[in-house]
Coordinates of C-alpha atoms in Angstrom, one line a residue:
Chain A
X1 CA -25.5 -44.7 -34.8
X2 CA -23.1 -42.5 -32.7
X3 CA -25.7 -40.2 -31.3
X4 CA -28.6 -41.7 -29.4
X5 CA -31.9 -39.9 -28.9
X6 CA -30.9 -39.3 -25.2
X7 CA -27.9 -37.2 -26.4
X8 CA -30.2 -35.1 -28.6
X9 CA -32.5 -34.6 -25.6
X10 CA -29.5 -33.6 -23.5
X11 CA -28.0 -31.1 -26.0
X12 CA -31.5 -29.7 -26.8
X13 CA -32.0 -29.1 -23.1
X14 CA -28.7 -27.4 -22.7
X15 CA -29.4 -25.1 -25.6
X16 CA -33.0 -24.5 -24.4
X17 CA -34.4 -25.9 -27.6
X18 CA -37.9 -27.5 -27.4
X19 CA -38.1 -30.1 -30.1
X20 CA -41.1 -32.3 -31.0
X21 CA -40.7 -36.1 -31.2
X22 CA -40.5 -35.9 -35.0
X23 CA -37.9 -33.2 -34.8
X24 CA -35.8 -35.2 -32.3
X25 CA -35.8 -38.2 -34.7
X26 CA -34.9 -36.0 -37.6
X27 CA -32.1 -34.3 -35.6
X28 CA -30.7 -37.7 -34.4
X29 CA -30.5 -38.8 -38.0
X30 CA -28.9 -35.6 -39.3
X31 CA -26.4 -35.3 -36.6
X32 CA -25.3 -38.9 -37.2
X33 CA -24.9 -38.3 -40.9
X34 CA -22.7 -35.2 -40.1
X35 CA -20.6 -37.3 -37.8
X36 CA -20.3 -40.1 -40.3
X37 CA -19.0 -37.5 -42.8
X38 CA -16.5 -36.2 -40.2
X39 CA -15.4 -39.8 -39.7
X40 CA -13.7 -39.5 -43.1
X41 CA -11.2 -37.1 -41.5
X42 CA -10.2 -39.7 -39.0
X43 CA -8.7 -41.7 -41.9
X44 CA -5.9 -39.1 -41.9
X45 CA -2.9 -39.7 -39.7
X46 CA -2.6 -36.5 -37.6
X47 CA -0.1 -37.8 -35.1
X48 CA 2.4 -35.0 -35.7
X49 CA -0.1 -32.3 -36.4
X50 CA -0.7 -29.7 -33.6
X51 CA -4.4 -29.2 -32.8
X52 CA -5.7 -26.1 -34.6
X53 CA -7.0 -23.5 -32.3
X54 CA -8.0 -21.1 -35.0
X55 CA -8.3 -21.4 -38.8
X56 CA -6.9 -18.0 -39.6
X57 CA -3.2 -17.7 -39.3
X58 CA -3.2 -14.5 -37.2
X59 CA -2.0 -14.2 -33.7
X60 CA -1.7 -11.6 -30.9
X61 CA -4.4 -9.1 -31.8
X62 CA -4.3 -6.7 -28.9
X63 CA -5.7 -3.3 -28.0
X64 CA -4.1 -0.8 -25.6
X65 CA -5.8 -0.3 -22.2
X66 CA -7.7 2.8 -23.1
X67 CA -11.2 3.7 -22.0
X68 CA -13.6 4.5 -24.8
X69 CA -17.0 6.0 -24.5
X70 CA -19.8 3.6 -23.6
X71 CA -23.4 3.7 -24.9
X72 CA -25.8 6.0 -23.2
X73 CA -28.1 4.3 -20.7
X74 CA -31.1 4.8 -23.0
X75 CA -29.3 3.1 -25.9
X76 CA -28.2 0.2 -23.7
X77 CA -31.7 -0.4 -22.5
X78 CA -33.4 0.2 -25.8
X79 CA -33.9 -3.4 -26.7
X80 CA -34.8 -4.5 -23.2
X81 CA -38.2 -6.2 -23.0
X82 CA -38.5 -4.7 -19.5
X83 CA -36.6 -2.3 -17.2
X84 CA -36.7 -0.8 -13.7
X85 CA -35.0 2.5 -13.6
X86 CA -31.4 1.9 -14.8
X87 CA -31.7 -1.8 -14.5
X88 CA -32.8 -4.6 -16.9
X89 CA -35.6 -6.4 -15.4
X90 CA -35.9 -10.2 -15.9
X91 CA -38.0 -13.0 -14.4
X92 CA -36.8 -13.8 -10.9
X93 CA -33.7 -16.0 -11.0
X94 CA -32.1 -17.2 -7.9
X95 CA -29.8 -20.1 -7.6
X96 CA -31.6 -22.8 -5.6
Chain B
X1 CA -11.3 -43.2 12.9
X2 CA -9.1 -40.2 12.1
X3 CA -9.8 -38.2 9.1
X4 CA -7.7 -36.0 6.8
X5 CA -9.2 -32.9 5.3
X6 CA -8.5 -32.1 1.6
X7 CA -9.2 -28.6 0.4
X8 CA -8.8 -26.9 -2.9
X9 CA -9.5 -23.2 -3.6
X10 CA -10.7 -21.3 -6.7
X11 CA -10.1 -17.7 -6.4
X12 CA -11.3 -15.1 -8.8
X13 CA -9.6 -11.7 -8.8
X14 CA -10.6 -8.6 -10.8
X15 CA -7.6 -7.1 -12.5
X16 CA -7.4 -3.3 -12.2
X17 CA -7.1 -2.3 -15.8
X18 CA -8.7 0.9 -16.8
X19 CA -10.9 -0.7 -19.5
X20 CA -12.6 -4.0 -19.8
X21 CA -10.9 -7.1 -21.2
X22 CA -12.5 -7.2 -24.7
X23 CA -13.9 -3.7 -25.1
X24 CA -13.1 -0.1 -24.2
X25 CA -15.7 0.4 -21.5
X26 CA -14.6 1.6 -18.1
X27 CA -14.0 -0.9 -15.3
X28 CA -14.7 1.7 -12.6
X29 CA -16.5 0.3 -9.6
X30 CA -19.9 1.7 -8.7
X31 CA -21.4 4.1 -11.2
X32 CA -25.0 4.2 -12.3
X33 CA -26.1 0.7 -13.4
X34 CA -25.7 -0.1 -17.1
X35 CA -23.7 3.0 -18.0
X36 CA -20.4 1.1 -18.7
X37 CA -21.7 -0.9 -21.5
X38 CA -21.2 -1.1 -25.3
X39 CA -22.3 -3.5 -28.1
X40 CA -19.3 -5.8 -27.4
X41 CA -19.9 -6.4 -23.7
X42 CA -23.7 -6.4 -24.2
X43 CA -23.2 -9.3 -26.7
X44 CA -24.9 -7.6 -29.7
X45 CA -24.7 -9.6 -32.9
X46 CA -21.9 -8.7 -35.3
X47 CA -19.4 -7.2 -32.9
X48 CA -15.8 -8.4 -32.4
X49 CA -14.0 -8.5 -29.1
X50 CA -10.3 -7.4 -29.0
X51 CA -8.1 -8.4 -26.1
X52 CA -6.7 -5.8 -23.7
X53 CA -2.9 -6.2 -23.7
X54 CA -2.6 -4.9 -20.2
X55 CA -5.0 -7.7 -18.9
X56 CA -2.7 -10.3 -20.5
X57 CA 0.3 -8.6 -19.0
X58 CA -1.3 -8.7 -15.5
X59 CA -2.2 -12.3 -15.9
X60 CA 1.4 -13.2 -16.9
X61 CA 2.6 -11.1 -14.0
X62 CA 0.4 -13.0 -11.5
X63 CA 1.5 -16.3 -13.0
X64 CA 5.2 -15.4 -12.5
X65 CA 4.6 -14.2 -9.0
X66 CA 2.9 -17.5 -8.2
X67 CA 5.9 -19.4 -9.6
X68 CA 4.1 -20.7 -12.6
X69 CA 5.2 -21.7 -16.1
X70 CA 3.9 -19.2 -18.6
X71 CA 2.4 -20.8 -21.7
X72 CA 4.0 -20.0 -25.0
X73 CA 0.7 -20.6 -26.8
X74 CA -2.6 -19.7 -25.2
X75 CA -6.1 -19.2 -26.4
X76 CA -9.6 -18.2 -25.3
X77 CA -12.6 -20.5 -25.2
X78 CA -16.3 -20.1 -24.8
X79 CA -17.9 -21.5 -21.7
X80 CA -21.6 -21.8 -22.5
X81 CA -24.4 -21.4 -20.1
X82 CA -27.6 -19.4 -19.8
X83 CA -27.9 -16.9 -17.0
X84 CA -29.2 -13.3 -17.1
X85 CA -25.9 -11.9 -15.9
X86 CA -24.2 -13.2 -19.1
X87 CA -25.7 -11.4 -22.1
X88 CA -23.8 -13.5 -24.7
X89 CA -24.9 -16.7 -23.1
X90 CA -21.3 -17.7 -22.9
X91 CA -18.4 -16.5 -20.9
X92 CA -15.0 -15.9 -22.6
X93 CA -12.6 -18.0 -20.6
X94 CA -9.7 -20.3 -21.1
X95 CA -10.1 -24.1 -21.1
X96 CA -7.1 -26.2 -22.0
X97 CA -4.4 -23.6 -22.7
X98 CA -4.4 -21.2 -19.7
X99 CA -1.8 -18.4 -19.6
X100 CA 0.0 -19.9 -16.6
X101 CA 0.1 -23.3 -14.8
X102 CA 2.1 -25.5 -12.4
X103 CA 3.0 -22.9 -9.8
X104 CA 3.0 -22.8 -6.0
X105 CA 3.0 -20.5 -3.0
X106 CA 4.4 -21.1 0.4
X107 CA 2.6 -20.6 3.7
X108 CA 3.8 -20.8 7.3
X109 CA 1.5 -23.2 9.1
X110 CA 2.2 -24.4 12.7
X111 CA 5.8 -23.3 12.5
X112 CA 6.4 -25.2 9.2
X113 CA 6.6 -24.0 5.7
X114 CA 4.0 -25.6 3.5
X115 CA 4.0 -25.5 -0.3
X116 CA 0.6 -25.2 -1.9
X117 CA 0.5 -26.0 -5.6
X118 CA -1.2 -23.7 -8.1
X119 CA -2.8 -25.7 -10.8
X120 CA -3.5 -22.9 -13.2
X121 CA -4.0 -19.2 -13.7
X122 CA -6.3 -18.2 -16.5
X123 CA -7.8 -15.0 -17.9
X124 CA -11.5 -14.6 -18.4
X125 CA -14.3 -12.0 -18.3
X126 CA -16.5 -11.2 -15.3
X127 CA -20.3 -11.5 -15.5
X128 CA -22.8 -8.8 -14.5
X129 CA -24.5 -8.3 -11.2
X130 CA -27.9 -9.6 -10.3
X131 CA -30.1 -8.1 -7.6
X132 CA -32.9 -10.1 -6.2
X133 CA -35.1 -7.9 -4.1
X134 CA -36.9 -9.6 -1.3
X135 CA -40.5 -10.6 -2.1
X136 CA -40.4 -9.4 -5.7
X137 CA -41.1 -11.6 -8.7
X138 CA -38.3 -10.1 -10.7
X139 CA -34.5 -9.9 -10.7
X140 CA -32.6 -6.7 -11.7
X141 CA -29.5 -6.8 -13.9
X142 CA -26.6 -4.4 -14.0
X143 CA -24.1 -5.2 -16.7
X144 CA -21.4 -2.7 -15.7
X145 CA -19.2 -5.5 -14.4
X146 CA -19.7 -7.7 -17.5
X147 CA -16.4 -8.0 -19.3
X148 CA -14.1 -6.7 -16.5
X149 CA -10.9 -8.8 -16.6
X150 CA -10.6 -11.6 -14.1
X151 CA -8.0 -14.1 -13.4
X152 CA -9.0 -17.4 -11.9
X153 CA -6.4 -19.0 -9.7
X154 CA -7.0 -22.7 -9.0
X155 CA -5.0 -24.4 -6.2
X156 CA -4.1 -28.0 -6.1
X157 CA -5.9 -30.0 -3.4
X158 CA -2.9 -29.5 -1.1
X159 CA -4.6 -27.6 1.7
X160 CA -5.2 -29.8 4.8
X161 CA -7.1 -27.5 7.2
X162 CA -9.4 -24.5 7.3
X163 CA -6.5 -22.6 9.0
X164 CA -4.3 -23.4 6.0
X165 CA -7.0 -22.2 3.6
X166 CA -7.1 -19.0 5.5
X167 CA -3.3 -18.6 5.4
X168 CA -3.3 -19.4 1.7
X169 CA -5.8 -16.7 0.9
X170 CA -4.0 -14.1 2.9
X171 CA -0.7 -15.0 1.2
X172 CA -2.3 -14.9 -2.2
X173 CA -3.9 -11.6 -1.6
X174 CA -0.7 -10.2 -0.3
X175 CA 1.2 -11.3 -3.4
X176 CA -1.4 -9.9 -5.8
X177 CA -1.4 -6.6 -4.0
X178 CA 2.5 -6.4 -4.0
X179 CA 2.5 -6.9 -7.8
X180 CA -0.3 -4.4 -8.2
X181 CA -2.6 -6.3 -10.5
X182 CA -5.7 -6.0 -8.2
X183 CA -6.9 -4.3 -5.1
X184 CA -8.3 -7.6 -3.9
X185 CA -11.3 -6.0 -2.1
X186 CA -13.6 -8.8 -1.1
X187 CA -16.4 -6.3 -0.1
X188 CA -16.3 -4.8 -3.6
X189 CA -16.2 -8.2 -5.2
X190 CA -12.8 -7.8 -6.7
X191 CA -11.7 -11.0 -4.9
X192 CA -14.1 -13.9 -4.7
X193 CA -13.5 -17.4 -3.5
X194 CA -15.1 -20.8 -4.0
X195 CA -13.8 -23.8 -2.1
X196 CA -13.9 -27.6 -2.5
X197 CA -13.6 -29.8 0.5
X198 CA -13.6 -33.6 1.2
X199 CA -12.4 -35.8 3.9
X200 CA -10.8 -39.2 3.8
X201 CA -9.4 -41.7 6.3
X202 CA -6.0 -40.7 7.4
X203 CA -3.3 -42.4 5.3
X204 CA -5.6 -43.0 2.4
X205 CA -4.6 -41.6 -1.0
X206 CA -8.0 -41.8 -2.6
X207 CA -10.0 -38.6 -2.5
X208 CA -13.3 -38.6 -0.7
X209 CA -16.6 -37.2 -2.1
X210 CA -16.1 -33.5 -2.5
X211 CA -18.4 -30.6 -1.8
X212 CA -18.2 -27.2 -3.3
X213 CA -19.1 -24.2 -1.1
X214 CA -20.4 -20.9 -2.5
X215 CA -21.4 -17.5 -1.2
X216 CA -18.3 -16.8 0.8
X217 CA -18.1 -13.1 1.6
X218 CA -14.9 -12.9 3.6
X219 CA -11.8 -14.9 4.5
X220 CA -13.4 -15.5 7.9
X221 CA -16.4 -16.9 6.2
X222 CA -14.2 -19.3 4.2
X223 CA -12.6 -20.5 7.4
X224 CA -15.8 -20.9 9.3
X225 CA -17.6 -22.7 6.4
X226 CA -14.7 -25.1 6.1
X227 CA -14.7 -25.8 9.8
X228 CA -18.4 -26.5 9.6
X229 CA -18.2 -28.6 6.6
X230 CA -15.3 -30.7 7.9
X231 CA -17.4 -31.5 11.0
X232 CA -20.6 -32.2 9.0
X233 CA -18.8 -34.6 6.6
X234 CA -17.2 -36.5 9.5
X235 CA -20.6 -36.8 11.2
X236 CA -22.3 -38.1 8.1
X237 CA -19.6 -40.8 7.7
X238 CA -19.5 -41.7 11.4
X239 CA -23.3 -42.2 11.3
X240 CA -22.9 -44.7 8.5
X241 CA -24.3 -42.3 5.9
X242 CA -23.0 -41.5 2.5
X243 CA -21.8 -38.1 1.2
X244 CA -23.1 -36.7 -2.1
X245 CA -21.1 -34.6 -4.5
X246 CA -22.9 -31.3 -4.5
X247 CA -22.7 -27.6 -4.2
X248 CA -23.6 -26.1 -0.8
X249 CA -24.3 -22.5 0.1
X250 CA -22.8 -20.9 3.2
X251 CA -25.4 -19.2 5.4
X252 CA -23.4 -16.5 7.2
X253 CA -26.0 -15.8 9.9
X254 CA -26.8 -19.4 10.7
X255 CA -23.2 -20.5 10.4
X256 CA -24.1 -23.5 8.3
X257 CA -23.9 -24.8 4.7
X258 CA -27.1 -25.7 2.9
X259 CA -27.4 -28.0 -0.1
X260 CA -28.3 -26.2 -3.3
X261 CA -30.4 -28.4 -5.4
X262 CA -27.9 -28.9 -8.2
X263 CA -29.3 -28.8 -11.7
X264 CA -28.5 -31.8 -13.7
X265 CA -25.7 -31.4 -16.3
X266 CA -24.9 -28.1 -14.6
X267 CA -21.2 -28.6 -15.4
X268 CA -21.7 -29.4 -19.1
X269 CA -20.3 -26.1 -20.4
X270 CA -19.5 -27.3 -23.9
X271 CA -16.3 -25.3 -24.1
X272 CA -14.9 -24.6 -27.6
X273 CA -12.3 -22.2 -29.0
X274 CA -13.7 -18.7 -29.4
X275 CA -13.4 -18.0 -33.1
X276 CA -13.7 -14.3 -32.6
X277 CA -10.3 -14.1 -30.7
X278 CA -7.0 -14.9 -32.2
X279 CA -4.6 -17.2 -30.3
X280 CA -1.8 -15.6 -28.3
X281 CA 1.8 -16.5 -28.7
X282 CA 3.4 -15.1 -25.6
X283 CA 6.8 -13.8 -26.7
X284 CA 9.6 -15.0 -24.3
X285 CA 11.2 -11.5 -24.4
X286 CA 7.9 -10.0 -23.2
X287 CA 7.6 -12.6 -20.4
X288 CA 11.3 -12.0 -19.3
X289 CA 10.7 -8.3 -19.3
X290 CA 7.6 -8.7 -17.0
X291 CA 9.6 -11.0 -14.8
X292 CA 12.5 -8.6 -14.5
X293 CA 10.2 -5.9 -13.5
X294 CA 8.4 -7.8 -10.7
X295 CA 8.7 -6.0 -7.5
X296 CA 10.1 -7.5 -4.3
X297 CA 7.5 -10.1 -3.1
X298 CA 6.4 -10.6 0.5
X299 CA 8.6 -13.6 1.3
X300 CA 11.8 -11.9 0.0
X301 CA 10.9 -8.7 1.9
X302 CA 10.3 -10.7 5.1
X303 CA 13.7 -12.4 4.7
X304 CA 15.4 -9.0 4.1
X305 CA 13.8 -7.5 7.3
X306 CA 15.2 -10.4 9.3
X307 CA 18.7 -10.2 7.8
X308 CA 19.1 -6.4 7.4
X309 CA 17.1 -5.1 10.4
X310 CA 17.5 -8.1 12.8
X311 CA 13.7 -8.3 13.3
X312 CA 12.3 -11.6 14.6
X313 CA 10.7 -13.7 11.8
X314 CA 7.3 -13.2 13.3
X315 CA 7.5 -9.4 13.3
X316 CA 9.0 -9.4 9.8
X317 CA 6.0 -11.6 8.7
X318 CA 3.4 -9.2 10.2
X319 CA 5.1 -6.1 8.7
X320 CA 5.3 -7.5 5.2
X321 CA 1.9 -9.2 5.2
X322 CA 0.5 -6.1 3.4
X323 CA 2.3 -4.0 1.0
X324 CA 0.8 -0.8 2.3
X325 CA 1.9 -1.6 5.9
X326 CA 5.3 -2.6 4.7
X327 CA 5.7 0.6 2.7
X328 CA 4.7 2.6 5.7
X329 CA 7.3 0.9 7.8
X330 CA 10.0 1.4 5.2
X331 CA 9.2 5.1 4.8
X332 CA 9.4 5.5 8.5
X333 CA 12.8 3.8 8.9
X334 CA 14.2 5.9 6.1
X335 CA 13.7 8.8 8.5
X336 CA 14.8 7.0 11.7
X337 CA 17.8 5.0 12.6
X338 CA 16.3 2.1 14.7
X339 CA 14.2 -0.4 12.7
X340 CA 13.4 -2.4 15.8
X341 CA 12.0 0.6 17.7
X342 CA 9.9 1.5 14.6
X343 CA 8.7 -2.1 14.3
X344 CA 7.5 -2.1 17.9
X345 CA 5.6 1.1 17.5
X346 CA 4.0 0.0 14.3
X347 CA 3.1 -3.4 15.5
X348 CA 1.9 -2.5 19.0
X349 CA 0.5 1.0 19.0
X350 CA -0.3 1.6 15.4
X351 CA -1.8 -1.8 14.6
X352 CA -3.6 -1.7 18.0
X353 CA -5.3 1.6 17.1
X354 CA -6.0 0.4 13.5
X355 CA -7.7 -2.6 15.0
X356 CA -9.6 -0.6 17.5
X357 CA -11.0 1.8 14.8
X358 CA -11.3 -0.8 12.1
X359 CA -9.0 1.1 9.7
X360 CA -6.6 0.0 7.0
X361 CA -3.2 1.5 6.6
X362 CA -4.4 3.4 3.5
X363 CA -7.0 5.1 5.6
X364 CA -5.0 6.4 8.5
X365 CA -4.0 10.1 8.9
X366 CA -0.7 9.4 10.6
X367 CA 2.3 9.8 8.3
X368 CA 5.5 7.7 8.6
X369 CA 7.6 10.9 9.0
X370 CA 5.5 11.9 12.0
X371 CA 6.3 8.6 13.8
X372 CA 10.0 9.0 13.1
X373 CA 9.9 12.6 14.4
X374 CA 8.1 11.5 17.5
X375 CA 10.7 8.9 18.2
X376 CA 13.4 11.5 17.8
X377 CA 11.7 13.9 20.3
X378 CA 11.5 10.9 22.7
X379 CA 15.2 10.2 22.2
X380 CA 16.1 13.8 23.0
X381 CA 14.2 13.5 26.3
X382 CA 11.6 16.1 25.4
X383 CA 8.8 13.5 26.1
X384 CA 8.9 10.3 28.1
X385 CA 7.9 6.9 26.6
X386 CA 4.6 7.1 28.5
X387 CA 3.8 10.5 27.1
X388 CA 4.8 9.3 23.7
X389 CA 2.0 6.9 23.7
X390 CA -0.4 9.7 24.3
X391 CA 1.2 11.8 21.6
X392 CA 1.0 8.8 19.3
X393 CA -2.7 8.3 19.8
X394 CA -3.3 12.0 19.2
X395 CA -1.2 11.9 16.0
X396 CA -3.1 8.8 14.8
X397 CA -6.4 10.4 15.4
X398 CA -5.7 14.0 14.1
X399 CA -2.7 13.6 11.8
X400 CA -1.1 16.5 13.6
X401 CA 2.7 16.8 13.8
X402 CA 4.2 15.5 17.1
X403 CA 5.8 18.9 17.9
X404 CA 2.5 20.6 17.6
X405 CA 0.8 18.1 19.9
X406 CA 3.5 18.4 22.5
X407 CA 3.3 22.2 22.4
X408 CA -0.5 22.4 22.4
X409 CA -0.9 20.0 25.3
X410 CA 2.1 21.2 27.2
X411 CA 3.5 17.7 27.3
X412 CA 7.2 18.6 27.4
X413 CA 8.9 16.3 29.9
X414 CA 10.1 17.9 33.1
X415 CA 13.8 17.3 33.4
X416 CA 14.6 20.4 35.5
X417 CA 16.2 19.2 38.8
X418 CA 15.0 22.1 40.9
X419 CA 11.5 21.8 39.7
X420 CA 11.4 18.0 40.3
X421 CA 12.9 18.4 43.7
X422 CA 10.1 20.8 44.6
X423 CA 7.5 18.3 43.5
X424 CA 9.3 15.5 45.3
X425 CA 9.2 17.4 48.5
X426 CA 5.5 17.9 48.2
X427 CA 4.9 14.2 47.6
X428 CA 7.2 13.3 50.5
X429 CA 5.3 15.7 52.8
X430 CA 1.9 14.3 51.7
X431 CA 2.8 10.7 52.1
X432 CA 4.6 10.2 55.5
X433 CA 3.6 6.6 55.8
X434 CA 5.1 5.5 52.5
X435 CA 8.2 7.4 53.4
X436 CA 8.4 5.6 56.6
X437 CA 7.8 2.2 54.9
X438 CA 10.6 2.9 52.5
X439 CA 13.0 3.9 55.3
X440 CA 12.0 0.6 57.0
X441 CA 13.3 -1.3 53.9
X442 CA 10.1 -1.6 51.9
X443 CA 11.4 -1.1 48.4
X444 CA 7.9 -1.1 47.0
X445 CA 7.0 2.1 48.7
X446 CA 9.4 3.9 46.4
X447 CA 7.3 2.8 43.4
X448 CA 4.3 4.3 45.0
X449 CA 6.0 7.7 45.5
X450 CA 7.3 7.6 41.9
X451 CA 3.7 7.1 40.9
X452 CA 2.5 10.0 43.0
X453 CA 5.1 12.3 41.3
X454 CA 3.9 11.1 37.9
X455 CA 0.3 11.8 38.9
X456 CA 1.4 15.2 40.2
X457 CA 3.0 16.1 36.8
X458 CA 0.4 14.3 34.7
X459 CA 3.1 11.9 33.5
X460 CA 5.5 14.5 32.4
X461 CA 8.3 14.0 35.0
X462 CA 11.4 12.4 33.6
X463 CA 11.1 8.9 35.1
X464 CA 14.8 8.3 35.5
X465 CA 15.4 11.6 37.3
X466 CA 12.3 11.1 39.5
X467 CA 13.8 7.8 40.7
X468 CA 17.2 9.3 41.4
X469 CA 15.9 12.4 43.1
X470 CA 13.5 10.5 45.4
X471 CA 16.2 8.1 46.4
X472 CA 18.6 11.0 47.1
X473 CA 16.1 13.0 49.1
X474 CA 14.9 9.9 51.2
X475 CA 18.6 9.3 51.9

């Protein structure tokens, strides 16, 4: 077992996922089987292979520095659960 | 026990491109909240970011100016964390393949040149702005700044004192302004700084427990917070206590740092390559072209002022510390033959007034040609050096031409012998005691009489002539 239950707890917490005990057990098992499967790749010798940063062989996709029209304020705030004038309003967050 | 301080700085600088780094929204500062937003910077599903070429160019430019190696292959990564100023729940940044690395800048500390290493310069996007109103149970979010290009400049832990940190920041700001990639306005948030500080017994080569300080609103705050933290850490160790690795918040009014209860795993950002953005292969020809077009940097300019104009190194350093000041100076000497005289006027009178009024070079009304013209009027003997100071203040405050001020205020120097003799006679008649003192060999009395003549003419009498005439008349 490569992944212990503590690792699942940790990752779930980072991703703000709230899992039941059964789900945690299930996730632990599934993640381990995925890693076991990936282990197969380790059988290959990749000493002289550059790490792949991207699977598509395209590079240097750039745009010019030109300003384009933004959304209207109303459109931007349309999906907001709450607003205050032109602002999004969220539960108070302040770094402790 | 003697301790050595070890400081490293992380500086974030907003690049002044017109549009954001991965979308076409405007980067303009201010503006109604949430009006510079689009589906890309709002993190809507199904959208694709496309990199702004200018932002990459500016990052390369900064890397070159900071003596870095420019990567031939670079990519973007996602830095994952949840915070309401980050609509995508990840920040597009660079993890292991930054655009530039292994550079340095040099600072003059205590008469010595110190080289401070630059670990890396990477390109990333800025987050939005959060407003926490006092006593309210909500926070407000403005996403206008989300996606504005930033470079993060990380120094090596080479800085040894709060003073050196301050010098480093000033030098860095100066370089970035010279190459015109950012306006570096700390008050508008276009330059932000976090610091790491630890102390260790002198001679040790193991790092002590480091503390990160946040909420630094000015270079002065950086210096003060480091001075405080240096002292605090020493006291903890001397009292037999143990330092904890933590983030502390600078309280500007109280002048202290306060521990921020650090969340566990706060630094587990789970970086991975951003699949939405293609890697960059930074073409050597492009990099060379950017390098060839770099303007003269502050150190080179300083050296030139010493060599070409014969200025003292200190003066040259002050004049070149900001590009705007240095440009003002250069413009002025292109209209006047004596660089040293101009340097004195700029450094003493002009910077004195700027300090007094709290103005930056960009904000003053005085034009370089006007200073040059005033110096010429002075050379011709139309006004004395003393009156020139008055004219200068007036020019500085009103932006009027020196000739106009001289004419309006009737400040033309009195160099007419007859007229000066008349005034001298009056002064002699009114001050018999001083006259007697002078005749009895009291040299000082002459100075008093000269002063009286200056008072009589409201400073307009030609000082050399006054001296000569008085001496002659007192025989």
